Tab-separated table of C-alpha atoms in Angstrom:
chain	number	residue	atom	x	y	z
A	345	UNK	CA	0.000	0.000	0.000
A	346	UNK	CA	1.341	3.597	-1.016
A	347	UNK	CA	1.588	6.129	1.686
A	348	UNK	CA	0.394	9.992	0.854
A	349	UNK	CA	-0.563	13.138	1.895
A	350	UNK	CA	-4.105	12.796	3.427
A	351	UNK	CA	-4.463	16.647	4.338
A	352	UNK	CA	-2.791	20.009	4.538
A	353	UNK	CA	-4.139	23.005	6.132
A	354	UNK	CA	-2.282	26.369	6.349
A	355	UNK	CA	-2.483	29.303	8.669
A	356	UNK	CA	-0.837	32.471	7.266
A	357	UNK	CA	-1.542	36.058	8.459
A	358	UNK	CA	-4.095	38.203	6.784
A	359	UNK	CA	-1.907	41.304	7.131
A	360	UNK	CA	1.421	41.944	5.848
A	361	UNK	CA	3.916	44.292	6.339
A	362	UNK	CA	6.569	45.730	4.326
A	363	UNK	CA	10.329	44.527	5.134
A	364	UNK	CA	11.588	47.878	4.199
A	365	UNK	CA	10.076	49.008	7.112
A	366	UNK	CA	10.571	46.370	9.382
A	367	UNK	CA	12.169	48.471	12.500
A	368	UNK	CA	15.664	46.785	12.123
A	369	UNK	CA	16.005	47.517	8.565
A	370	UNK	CA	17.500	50.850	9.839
A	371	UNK	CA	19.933	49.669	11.832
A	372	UNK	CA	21.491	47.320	9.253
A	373	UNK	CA	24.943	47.451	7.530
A	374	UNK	CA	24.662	48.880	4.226
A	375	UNK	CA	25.497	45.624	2.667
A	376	UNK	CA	22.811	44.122	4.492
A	377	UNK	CA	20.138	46.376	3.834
A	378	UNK	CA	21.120	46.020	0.014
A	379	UNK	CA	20.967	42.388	0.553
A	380	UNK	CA	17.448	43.346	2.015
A	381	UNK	CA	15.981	45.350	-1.315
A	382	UNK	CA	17.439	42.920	-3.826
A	383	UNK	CA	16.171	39.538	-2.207
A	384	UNK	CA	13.243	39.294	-3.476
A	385	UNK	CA	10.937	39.426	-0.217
A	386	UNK	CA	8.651	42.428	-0.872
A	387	UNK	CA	6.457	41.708	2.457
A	388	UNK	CA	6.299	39.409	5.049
A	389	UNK	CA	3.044	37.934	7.614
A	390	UNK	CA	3.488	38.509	10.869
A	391	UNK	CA	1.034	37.638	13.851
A	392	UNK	CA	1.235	39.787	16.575
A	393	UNK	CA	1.745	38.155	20.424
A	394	UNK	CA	1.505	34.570	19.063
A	395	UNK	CA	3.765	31.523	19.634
A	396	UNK	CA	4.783	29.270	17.549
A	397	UNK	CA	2.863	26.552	20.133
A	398	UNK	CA	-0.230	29.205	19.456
A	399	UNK	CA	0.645	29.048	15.941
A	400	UNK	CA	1.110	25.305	15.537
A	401	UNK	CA	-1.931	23.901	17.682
A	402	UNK	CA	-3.955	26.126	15.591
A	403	UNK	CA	-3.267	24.787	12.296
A	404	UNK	CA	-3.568	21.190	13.863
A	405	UNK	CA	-7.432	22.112	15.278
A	406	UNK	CA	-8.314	23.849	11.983
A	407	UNK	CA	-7.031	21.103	9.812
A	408	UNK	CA	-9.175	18.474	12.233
A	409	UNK	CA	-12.395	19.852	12.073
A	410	UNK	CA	-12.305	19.913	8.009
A	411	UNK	CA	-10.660	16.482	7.843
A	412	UNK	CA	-11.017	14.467	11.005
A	413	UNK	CA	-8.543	11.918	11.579
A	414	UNK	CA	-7.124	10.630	15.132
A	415	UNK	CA	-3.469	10.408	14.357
A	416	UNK	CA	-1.108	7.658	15.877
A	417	UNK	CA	1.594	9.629	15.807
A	418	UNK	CA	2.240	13.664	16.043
A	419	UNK	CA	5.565	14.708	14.299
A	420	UNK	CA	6.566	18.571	15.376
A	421	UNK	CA	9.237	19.808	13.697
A	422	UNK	CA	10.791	21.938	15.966
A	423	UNK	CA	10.461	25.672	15.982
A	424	UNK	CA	13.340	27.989	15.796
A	425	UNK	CA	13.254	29.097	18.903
A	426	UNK	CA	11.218	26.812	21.339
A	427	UNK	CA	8.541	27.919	23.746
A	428	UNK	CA	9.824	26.184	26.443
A	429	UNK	CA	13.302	24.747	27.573
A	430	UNK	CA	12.885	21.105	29.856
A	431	UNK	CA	9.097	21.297	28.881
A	432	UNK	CA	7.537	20.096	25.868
A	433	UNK	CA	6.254	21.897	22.956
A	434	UNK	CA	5.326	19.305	21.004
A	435	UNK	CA	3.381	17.778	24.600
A	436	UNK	CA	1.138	21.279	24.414
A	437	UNK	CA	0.611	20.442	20.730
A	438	UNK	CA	-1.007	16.970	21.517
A	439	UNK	CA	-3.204	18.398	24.538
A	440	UNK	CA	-4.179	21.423	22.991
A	441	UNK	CA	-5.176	19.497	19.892
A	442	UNK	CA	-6.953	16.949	21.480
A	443	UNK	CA	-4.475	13.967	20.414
A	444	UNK	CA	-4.682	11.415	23.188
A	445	UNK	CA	-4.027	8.631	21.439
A	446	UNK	CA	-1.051	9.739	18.992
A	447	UNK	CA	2.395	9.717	20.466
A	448	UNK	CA	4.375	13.112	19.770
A	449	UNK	CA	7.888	13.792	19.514
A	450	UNK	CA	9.862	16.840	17.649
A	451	UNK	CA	11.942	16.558	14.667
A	452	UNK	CA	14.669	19.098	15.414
A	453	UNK	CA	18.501	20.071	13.763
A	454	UNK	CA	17.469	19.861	10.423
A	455	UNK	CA	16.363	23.203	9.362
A	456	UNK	CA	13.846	23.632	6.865
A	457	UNK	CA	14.636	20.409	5.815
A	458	UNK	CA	12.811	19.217	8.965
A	459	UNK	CA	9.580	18.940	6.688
A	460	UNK	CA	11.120	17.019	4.276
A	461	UNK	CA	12.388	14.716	6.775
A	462	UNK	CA	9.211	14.748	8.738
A	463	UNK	CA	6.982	13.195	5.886
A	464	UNK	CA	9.649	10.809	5.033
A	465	UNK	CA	9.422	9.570	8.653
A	466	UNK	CA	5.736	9.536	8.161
A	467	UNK	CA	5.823	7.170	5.439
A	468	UNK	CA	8.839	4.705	6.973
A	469	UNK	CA	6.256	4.654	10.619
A	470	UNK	CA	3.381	3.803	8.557
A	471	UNK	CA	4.839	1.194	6.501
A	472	UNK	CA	6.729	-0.322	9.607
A	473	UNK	CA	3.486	-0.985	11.483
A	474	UNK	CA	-0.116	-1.541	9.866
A	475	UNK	CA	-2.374	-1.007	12.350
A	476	UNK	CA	-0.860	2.467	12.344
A	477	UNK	CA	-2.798	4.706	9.845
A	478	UNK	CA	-2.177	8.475	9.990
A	479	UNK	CA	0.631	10.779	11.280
A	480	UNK	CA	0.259	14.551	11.399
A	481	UNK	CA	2.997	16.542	10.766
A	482	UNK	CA	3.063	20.474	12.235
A	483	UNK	CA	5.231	23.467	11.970
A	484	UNK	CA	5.125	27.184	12.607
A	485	UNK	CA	7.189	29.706	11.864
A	486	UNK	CA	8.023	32.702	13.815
A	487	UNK	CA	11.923	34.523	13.791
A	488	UNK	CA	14.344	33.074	16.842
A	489	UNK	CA	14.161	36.372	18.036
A	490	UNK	CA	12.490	40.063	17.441
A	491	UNK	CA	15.001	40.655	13.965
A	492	UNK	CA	13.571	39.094	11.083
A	493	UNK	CA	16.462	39.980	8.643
A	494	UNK	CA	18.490	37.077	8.591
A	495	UNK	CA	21.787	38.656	6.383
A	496	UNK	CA	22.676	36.594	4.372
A	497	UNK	CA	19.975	34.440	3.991
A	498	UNK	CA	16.852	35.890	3.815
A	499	UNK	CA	13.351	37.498	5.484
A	500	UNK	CA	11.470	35.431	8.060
A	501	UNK	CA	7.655	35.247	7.704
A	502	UNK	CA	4.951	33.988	10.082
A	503	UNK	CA	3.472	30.979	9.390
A	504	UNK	CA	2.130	28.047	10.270
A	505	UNK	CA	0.937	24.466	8.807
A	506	UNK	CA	-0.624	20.739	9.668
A	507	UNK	CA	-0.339	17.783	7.403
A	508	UNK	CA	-1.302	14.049	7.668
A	509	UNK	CA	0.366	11.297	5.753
A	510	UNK	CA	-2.173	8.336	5.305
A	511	UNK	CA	-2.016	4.926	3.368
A	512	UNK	CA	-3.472	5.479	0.104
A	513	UNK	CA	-3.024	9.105	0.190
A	514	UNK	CA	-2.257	11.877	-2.713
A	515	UNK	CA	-0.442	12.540	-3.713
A	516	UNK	CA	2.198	9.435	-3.039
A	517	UNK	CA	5.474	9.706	-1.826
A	518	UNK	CA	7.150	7.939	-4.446
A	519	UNK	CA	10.532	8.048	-3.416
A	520	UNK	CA	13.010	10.152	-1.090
A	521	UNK	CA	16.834	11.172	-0.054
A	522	UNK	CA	17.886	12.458	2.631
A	523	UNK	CA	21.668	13.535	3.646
A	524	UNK	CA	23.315	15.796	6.303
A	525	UNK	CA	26.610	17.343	6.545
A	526	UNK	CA	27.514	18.099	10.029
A	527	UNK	CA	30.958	20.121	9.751
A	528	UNK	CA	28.367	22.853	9.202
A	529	UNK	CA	26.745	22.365	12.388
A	530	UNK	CA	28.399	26.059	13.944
A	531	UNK	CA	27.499	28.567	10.569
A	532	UNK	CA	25.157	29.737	11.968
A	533	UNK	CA	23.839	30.086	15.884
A	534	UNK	CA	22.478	32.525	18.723
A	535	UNK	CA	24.508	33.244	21.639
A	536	UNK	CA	20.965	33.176	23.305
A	537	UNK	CA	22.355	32.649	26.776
A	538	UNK	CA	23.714	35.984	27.916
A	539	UNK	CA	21.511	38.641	26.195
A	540	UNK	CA	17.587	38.753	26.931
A	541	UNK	CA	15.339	37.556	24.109
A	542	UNK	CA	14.897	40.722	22.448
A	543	UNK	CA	18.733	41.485	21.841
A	544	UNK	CA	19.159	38.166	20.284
A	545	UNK	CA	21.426	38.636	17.159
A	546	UNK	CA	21.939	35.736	14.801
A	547	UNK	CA	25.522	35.532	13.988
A	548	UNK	CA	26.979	33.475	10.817
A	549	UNK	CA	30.085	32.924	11.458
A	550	UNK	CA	31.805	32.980	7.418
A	551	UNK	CA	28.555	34.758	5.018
A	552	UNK	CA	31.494	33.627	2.171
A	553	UNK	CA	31.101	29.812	3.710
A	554	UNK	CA	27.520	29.850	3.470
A	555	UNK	CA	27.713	31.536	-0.344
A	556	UNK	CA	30.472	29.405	-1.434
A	557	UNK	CA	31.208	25.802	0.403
A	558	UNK	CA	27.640	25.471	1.438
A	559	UNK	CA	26.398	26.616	-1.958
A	560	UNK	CA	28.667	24.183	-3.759
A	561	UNK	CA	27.875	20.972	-1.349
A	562	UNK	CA	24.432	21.845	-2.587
A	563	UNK	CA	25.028	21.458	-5.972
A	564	UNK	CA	26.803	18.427	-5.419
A	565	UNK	CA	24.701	16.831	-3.384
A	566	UNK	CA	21.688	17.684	-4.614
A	567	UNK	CA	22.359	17.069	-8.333
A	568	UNK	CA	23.010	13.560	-7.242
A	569	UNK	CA	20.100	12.705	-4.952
A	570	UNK	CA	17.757	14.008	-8.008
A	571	UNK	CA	19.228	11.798	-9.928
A	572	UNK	CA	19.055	8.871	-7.697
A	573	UNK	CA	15.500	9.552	-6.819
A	574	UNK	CA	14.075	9.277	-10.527
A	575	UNK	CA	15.927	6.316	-11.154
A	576	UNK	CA	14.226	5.047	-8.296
A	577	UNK	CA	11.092	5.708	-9.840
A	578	UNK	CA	12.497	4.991	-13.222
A	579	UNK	CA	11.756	8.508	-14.415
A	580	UNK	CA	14.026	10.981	-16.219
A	581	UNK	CA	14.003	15.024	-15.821
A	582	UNK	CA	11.931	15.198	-18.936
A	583	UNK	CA	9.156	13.216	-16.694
A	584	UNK	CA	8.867	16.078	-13.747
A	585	UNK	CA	5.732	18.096	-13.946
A	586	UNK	CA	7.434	20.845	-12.039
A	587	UNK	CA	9.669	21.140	-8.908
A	588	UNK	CA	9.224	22.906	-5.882
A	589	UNK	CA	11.946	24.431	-3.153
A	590	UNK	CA	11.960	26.579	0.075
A	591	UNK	CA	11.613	30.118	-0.438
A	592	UNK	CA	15.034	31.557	0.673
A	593	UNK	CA	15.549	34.564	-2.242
A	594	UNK	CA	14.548	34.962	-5.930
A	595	UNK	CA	18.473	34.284	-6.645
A	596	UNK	CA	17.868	30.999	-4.743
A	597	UNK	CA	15.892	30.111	-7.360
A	598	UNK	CA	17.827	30.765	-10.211
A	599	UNK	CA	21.023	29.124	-8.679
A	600	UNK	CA	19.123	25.989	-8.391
A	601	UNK	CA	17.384	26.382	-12.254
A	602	UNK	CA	21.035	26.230	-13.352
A	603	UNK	CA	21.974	23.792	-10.684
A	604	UNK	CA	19.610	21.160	-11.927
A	605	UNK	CA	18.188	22.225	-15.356
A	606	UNK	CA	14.394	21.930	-13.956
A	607	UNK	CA	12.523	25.438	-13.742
A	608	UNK	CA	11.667	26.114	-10.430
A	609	UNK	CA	7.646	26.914	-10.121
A	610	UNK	CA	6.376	30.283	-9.780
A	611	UNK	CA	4.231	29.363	-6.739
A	612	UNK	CA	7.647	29.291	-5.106
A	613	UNK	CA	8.927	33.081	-5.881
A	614	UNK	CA	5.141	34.041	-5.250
A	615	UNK	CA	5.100	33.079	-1.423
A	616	UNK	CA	8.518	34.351	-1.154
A	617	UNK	CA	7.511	38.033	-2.302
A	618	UNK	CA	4.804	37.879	-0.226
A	619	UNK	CA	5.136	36.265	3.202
A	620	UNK	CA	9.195	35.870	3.269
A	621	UNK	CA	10.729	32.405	4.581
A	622	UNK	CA	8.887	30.544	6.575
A	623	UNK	CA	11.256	27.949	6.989
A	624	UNK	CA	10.128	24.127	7.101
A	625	UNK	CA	7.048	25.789	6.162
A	626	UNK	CA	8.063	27.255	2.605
A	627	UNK	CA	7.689	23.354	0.981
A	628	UNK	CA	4.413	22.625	2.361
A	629	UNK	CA	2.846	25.828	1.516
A	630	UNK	CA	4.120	25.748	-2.079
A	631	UNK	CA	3.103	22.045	-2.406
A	632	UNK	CA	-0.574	22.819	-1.084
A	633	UNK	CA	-1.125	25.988	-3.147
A	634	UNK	CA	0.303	23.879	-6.486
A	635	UNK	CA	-2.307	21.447	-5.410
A	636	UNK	CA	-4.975	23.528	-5.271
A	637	UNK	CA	-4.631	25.853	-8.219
A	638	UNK	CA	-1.409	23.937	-10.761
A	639	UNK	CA	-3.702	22.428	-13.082
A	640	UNK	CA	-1.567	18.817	-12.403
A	641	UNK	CA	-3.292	15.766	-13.488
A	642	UNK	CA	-3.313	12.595	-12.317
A	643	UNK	CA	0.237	10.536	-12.691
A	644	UNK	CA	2.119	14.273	-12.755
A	645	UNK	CA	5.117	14.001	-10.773
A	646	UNK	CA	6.394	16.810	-8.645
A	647	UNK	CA	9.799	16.982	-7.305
A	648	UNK	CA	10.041	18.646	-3.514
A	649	UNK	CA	14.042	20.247	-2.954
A	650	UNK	CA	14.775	20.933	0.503
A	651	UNK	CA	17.803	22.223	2.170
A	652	UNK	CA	18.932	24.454	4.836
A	653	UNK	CA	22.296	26.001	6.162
A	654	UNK	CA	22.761	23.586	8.926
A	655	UNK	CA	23.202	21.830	6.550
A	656	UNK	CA	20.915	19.087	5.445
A	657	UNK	CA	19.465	18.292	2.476
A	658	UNK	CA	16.604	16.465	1.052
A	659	UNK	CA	14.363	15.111	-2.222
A	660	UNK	CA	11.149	13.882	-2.539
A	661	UNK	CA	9.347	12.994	-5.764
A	662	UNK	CA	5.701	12.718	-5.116
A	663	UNK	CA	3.275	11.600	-7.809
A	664	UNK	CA	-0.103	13.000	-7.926
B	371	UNK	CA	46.027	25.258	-30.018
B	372	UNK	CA	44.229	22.963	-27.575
B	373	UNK	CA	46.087	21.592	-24.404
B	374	UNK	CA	45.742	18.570	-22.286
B	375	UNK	CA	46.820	17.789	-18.348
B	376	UNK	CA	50.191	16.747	-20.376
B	377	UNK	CA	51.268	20.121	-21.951
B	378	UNK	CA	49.623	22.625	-19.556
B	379	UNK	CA	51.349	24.546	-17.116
B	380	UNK	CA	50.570	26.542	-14.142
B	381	UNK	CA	50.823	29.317	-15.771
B	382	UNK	CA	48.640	28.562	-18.779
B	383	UNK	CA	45.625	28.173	-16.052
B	384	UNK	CA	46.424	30.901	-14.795
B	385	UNK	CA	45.999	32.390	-17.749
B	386	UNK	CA	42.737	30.969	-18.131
B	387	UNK	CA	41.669	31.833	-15.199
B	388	UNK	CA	42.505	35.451	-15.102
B	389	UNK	CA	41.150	35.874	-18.287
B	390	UNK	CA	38.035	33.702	-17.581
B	391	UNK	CA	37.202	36.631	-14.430
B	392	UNK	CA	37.913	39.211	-17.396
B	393	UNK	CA	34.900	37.872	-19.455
B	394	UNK	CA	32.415	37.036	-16.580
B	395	UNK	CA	32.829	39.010	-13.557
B	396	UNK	CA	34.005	41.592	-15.565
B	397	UNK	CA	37.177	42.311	-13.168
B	398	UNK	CA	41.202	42.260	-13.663
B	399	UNK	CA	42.565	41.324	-10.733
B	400	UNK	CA	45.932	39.780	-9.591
B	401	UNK	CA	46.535	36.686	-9.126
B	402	UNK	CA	46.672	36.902	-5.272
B	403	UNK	CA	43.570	39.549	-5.334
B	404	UNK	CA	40.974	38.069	-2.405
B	405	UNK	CA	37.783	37.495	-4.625
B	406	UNK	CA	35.470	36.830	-1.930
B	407	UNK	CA	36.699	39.765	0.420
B	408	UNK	CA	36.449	42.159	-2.784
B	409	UNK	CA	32.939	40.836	-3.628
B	410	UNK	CA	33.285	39.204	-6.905
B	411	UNK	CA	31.568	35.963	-5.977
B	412	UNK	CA	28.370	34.984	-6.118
B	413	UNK	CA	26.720	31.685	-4.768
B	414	UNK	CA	25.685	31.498	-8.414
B	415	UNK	CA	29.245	32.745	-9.769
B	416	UNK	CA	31.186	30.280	-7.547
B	417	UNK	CA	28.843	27.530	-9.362
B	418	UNK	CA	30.378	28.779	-12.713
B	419	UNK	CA	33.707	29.161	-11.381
B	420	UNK	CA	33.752	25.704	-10.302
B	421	UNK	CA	32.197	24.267	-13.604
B	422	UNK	CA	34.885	26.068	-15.300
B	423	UNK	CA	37.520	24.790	-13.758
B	424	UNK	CA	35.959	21.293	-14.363
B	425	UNK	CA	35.331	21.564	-17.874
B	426	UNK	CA	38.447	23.872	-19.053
B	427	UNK	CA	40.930	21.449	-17.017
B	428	UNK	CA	39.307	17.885	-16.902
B	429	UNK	CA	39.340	17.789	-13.500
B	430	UNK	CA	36.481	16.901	-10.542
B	431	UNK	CA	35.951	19.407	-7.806
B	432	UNK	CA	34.374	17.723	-5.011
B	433	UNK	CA	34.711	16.706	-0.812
B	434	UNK	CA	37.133	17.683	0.959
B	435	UNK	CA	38.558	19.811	-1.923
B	436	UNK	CA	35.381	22.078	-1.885
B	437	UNK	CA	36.730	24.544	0.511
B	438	UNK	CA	36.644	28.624	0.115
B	439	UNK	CA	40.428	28.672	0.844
B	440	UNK	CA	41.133	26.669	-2.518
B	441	UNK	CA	38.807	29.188	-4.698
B	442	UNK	CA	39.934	32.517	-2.672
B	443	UNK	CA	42.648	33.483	-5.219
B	444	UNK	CA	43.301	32.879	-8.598
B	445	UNK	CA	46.587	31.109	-7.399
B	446	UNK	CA	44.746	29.396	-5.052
B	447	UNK	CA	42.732	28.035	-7.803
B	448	UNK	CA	45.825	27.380	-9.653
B	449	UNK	CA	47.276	24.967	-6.894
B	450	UNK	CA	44.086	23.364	-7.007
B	451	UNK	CA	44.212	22.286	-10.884
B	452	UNK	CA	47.756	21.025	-10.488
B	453	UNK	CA	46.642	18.950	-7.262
B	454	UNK	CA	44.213	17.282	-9.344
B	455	UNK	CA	46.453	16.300	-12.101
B	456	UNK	CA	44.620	18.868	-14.751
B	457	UNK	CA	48.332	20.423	-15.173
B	458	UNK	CA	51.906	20.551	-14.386
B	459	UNK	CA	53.488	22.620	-11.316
C-alpha cells in the first residue's frame, strides 16, 4: 500500500507588512540592507503576540475539524526558537489538539529540511506498522528572536501548517533522499544565553562559507540525490511536472534552475515576495497551493528540494 | 592550439583563469587579489567558477577539496588544478 498526503491546512496572516520598514532595517549594515531590497521578499506575515505553540496547535485544530482523523503519531518539527526549555512543545501540541491517542515527539537540527524529513518519517512509521494509519505533521514559523532579517539568507515570515500522511493518500510519496553534513553544524547560531530575548542577534560565522562551500555541497549533493531519486522511480528530468523548493531569495531560485536544469515553479517566488521564509514551512505551503490551483493531473510528478544552512538536504518525488 | 593535463602549465591556467574573471565578472585582478573579500563571488558565480575549472581542465571538484580557501585566489585556484592532475606545477 502507497503512503500519501491525506491533508494540509495552512495558517498564514491576513496582514502583511513591508520589510523595508521592518524596524531593524534601519539599523542594518549597508550591505545588508542592500541584501534586504534585492532579495526578493517584498512583504512578510506577521502575527502579533503569538507563539509558535499558538501558531502550531492552531493549524492542527483547523485542519481536524475539516478532515477528522485521530493520528497515531504527532511529528513537530521543531520551531526555531522553542517555547519552552525542559518542557515540551510538542506535549502542548497533543493536549491542545486533542491527540490522546497519537504519540508526539519533535523533529529538530534539520532546518527547513525538517519537513522534508518529517513526511519521510511519516511514510517509513506507517509502513513499519499496519495497524498504524495516519501521522500529522506540524510546523510554525516565527523569527528566533524580534530581527527578522536574517543577512545573508533571507526574510522570516509567520506561518504556520498541519499535514497528515495516510495509506493510500495523494499525492504518493514515491521516493526520497535524505543527507546531512555536520561540519556545518556552527554557521550559523544565537549566543541566546547571555543577552535577553529581544537582543538576540543571529551571527553566521563565514557569510562567504555559506555563499560558497555550502552553496557548492548543494550542488553536489543535490544534483546527485535528483538523480538517484528518478531512477528510483524509473523517471528521467523530462518526466517532472514541475519542482518545488523553500523560499530563501529569488536568486535561490535561479542558482538551483542552473543547478539542476528543472525550472523552479512560480508558486515558489510568489510566497517568497509575499510572506518571506517561513522555513520548514516554505515546501508545504508551495506544495498545497500547487495542489490547489497547478492544473496537475493525475500521474504528474512533482519533485520537492529541501535544504537548509545547517546543513541538510533532502528530495522527494511525489506523484499525484 | 588545444592543451591537455600533459602540456599545460601553471601558468597557462592561470591564464585561463585570469582571463576567464575578465569575461564574466568583468574584473582584472591579480593573481593573489581576495575574490570573496572584494565581492566578486556569487553563490551562483562560484557555481560557474567551479564548472569552469571542471570543464576547461578535466578535472572533478568535489569533498574535501570544496573549501573557500582553494577558490579565494586565482593562485589558489591554480594549486588546485595542479593537485588534481589537470596540469603541471
Amino acid at each position: 500500500m502507497s503512503v500519501g498526503v491525506g491533508a494540509i491546512h495552512c495558517v498564514l496572516p491576513d496582514q502583511v507588512v513591508d520589510v523595508a520598514g521592518l524596524p531593524e532595517v534601519g539599523l542594518l549594515e549597508p550591505e545588508a540592507v542592500e541584501f534586504v531590497k534585492t532579495c526578493g521578499i517584498d512583504t512578510v506575515g506577521v502575527f502579533d503576540e503569538v507563539s509558535a505553540g499558538d501558531l502550531a496547535v492552531r493549524a492542527c485544530r483547523e485542519l481536524l475539524v475539516e478532515h477528522p482523523v485521530d493520528p497515531d503519531v504527532l511529528l513537530m518539527v521543531g520551531p526555531r526558537a522553542p517555547d519552552v526549555l525542559l518542557g515540551s512543545d510538542v506535549g502542548r501540541v497533543q493536549a491542545e489538539s486533542g491527540l490522546a491517542k497519537a504519540f508526539a515527539f519533535t523533529v529538530d537540527g534539520l532546518g527547513c529540511t525538517g519537513s522534508s524529513a518529517a513526511w519521510s518519517l511519516a511514510a517509513d512509521l506507517l509502513a513499519a506498522r499496519p495497524d498504524r494509519e495516519a501521522v500529522l505533521i506540524t510546523h510554525a514559523s516565527r523569527p528566533t528572536g524580534a530581527d527578522r532579517v536574517r543577512f545573508p539568507v533571507t526574510v522570516i515570515g509567520d506561518g504556520a501548517y498541519a499535514m497528515t500522511l495516510v495509506r493510500g493518500g495523494r499525492p504518493e510519496l514515491v521516493a526520497h533522499r535524505q543527507e546531512t553534513d555536520g561540519t556545518f553544524h556552527d554557521l550559523f547560531g544565537v549566543d541566546y544565553k547571555s543577552a535577553p530575548w529581544y537582543e538576540w542577534r543571529e551571527e553566521c560565522a563565514s557569510p562567504d562559507r555559506y555563499r560558497f562551500e555550502l552553496a557548492l555541497h548543494s550542488r553536489m549533493r543535490l544534483s546527485r540525490m535528483v538523480d538517484e531519486v528518478l531512477a528510483e522511480a524509473g523517471l528521467g528530468k523530462g518526466d517532472v511536472r514541475t519542482a518545488l523548493m523553500q523560499n530563501v531569495t529569488s536568486s535561490a531560485y535561479d542558482f538551483y534552475r542552473s543547478l539542476l536544469g528543472i525550472d523552479i515553479d512560480p508558486v515558489c517566488g510568489g510566497h517568497l515576495s509575499r510572506y518571506g521564509h517561513l522555513g520548514a514551512m516554505d515546501v508545504v505551503l508551495n506544495l498545497d497551493r500547487l495542489l490547489r490551483t497547478g492544473g496537475l493531473a493525475e500521474g504528474d510528478h512533482v519533485l520537492v528540494l529541501n535544504n537548509s544552512p545547517v546543513a541538510a538536504w533532502a528530495v522527494t518525488l511525489w506523484r499525484i | 592550439m588545444t592543451t591537455t593535463a600533459e602540456t599545460r602549465d601553471a601558468d597557462d591556467v592561470r591564464r585561463n583563469l585570469l582571463e576567464f574573471l575578465k569575461q564574466r565578472a568583468k574584473a582584472e585582478v591579480e593573481p593573489d587579489f581576495d575574490l570573496f573579500a572584494g565581492g566578486l563571488v556569487s553563490s551562483l558565480f562560484a557555481l560557474e567558477l567551479v564548472v569552469h575549472l571542471e570543464n576547461a581542465f578535466g578535472v572533478t571538484v568535489g569533498g574535501e577539496d570544496l573549501k573557500i580557501d582553494n577558490f579565494r585566489t586565482v593562485d589558489a585556484m591554480t594549486a588546485l588544478v595542479v593537485r588534481s592532475g589537470g596540469a603541471r606545477g
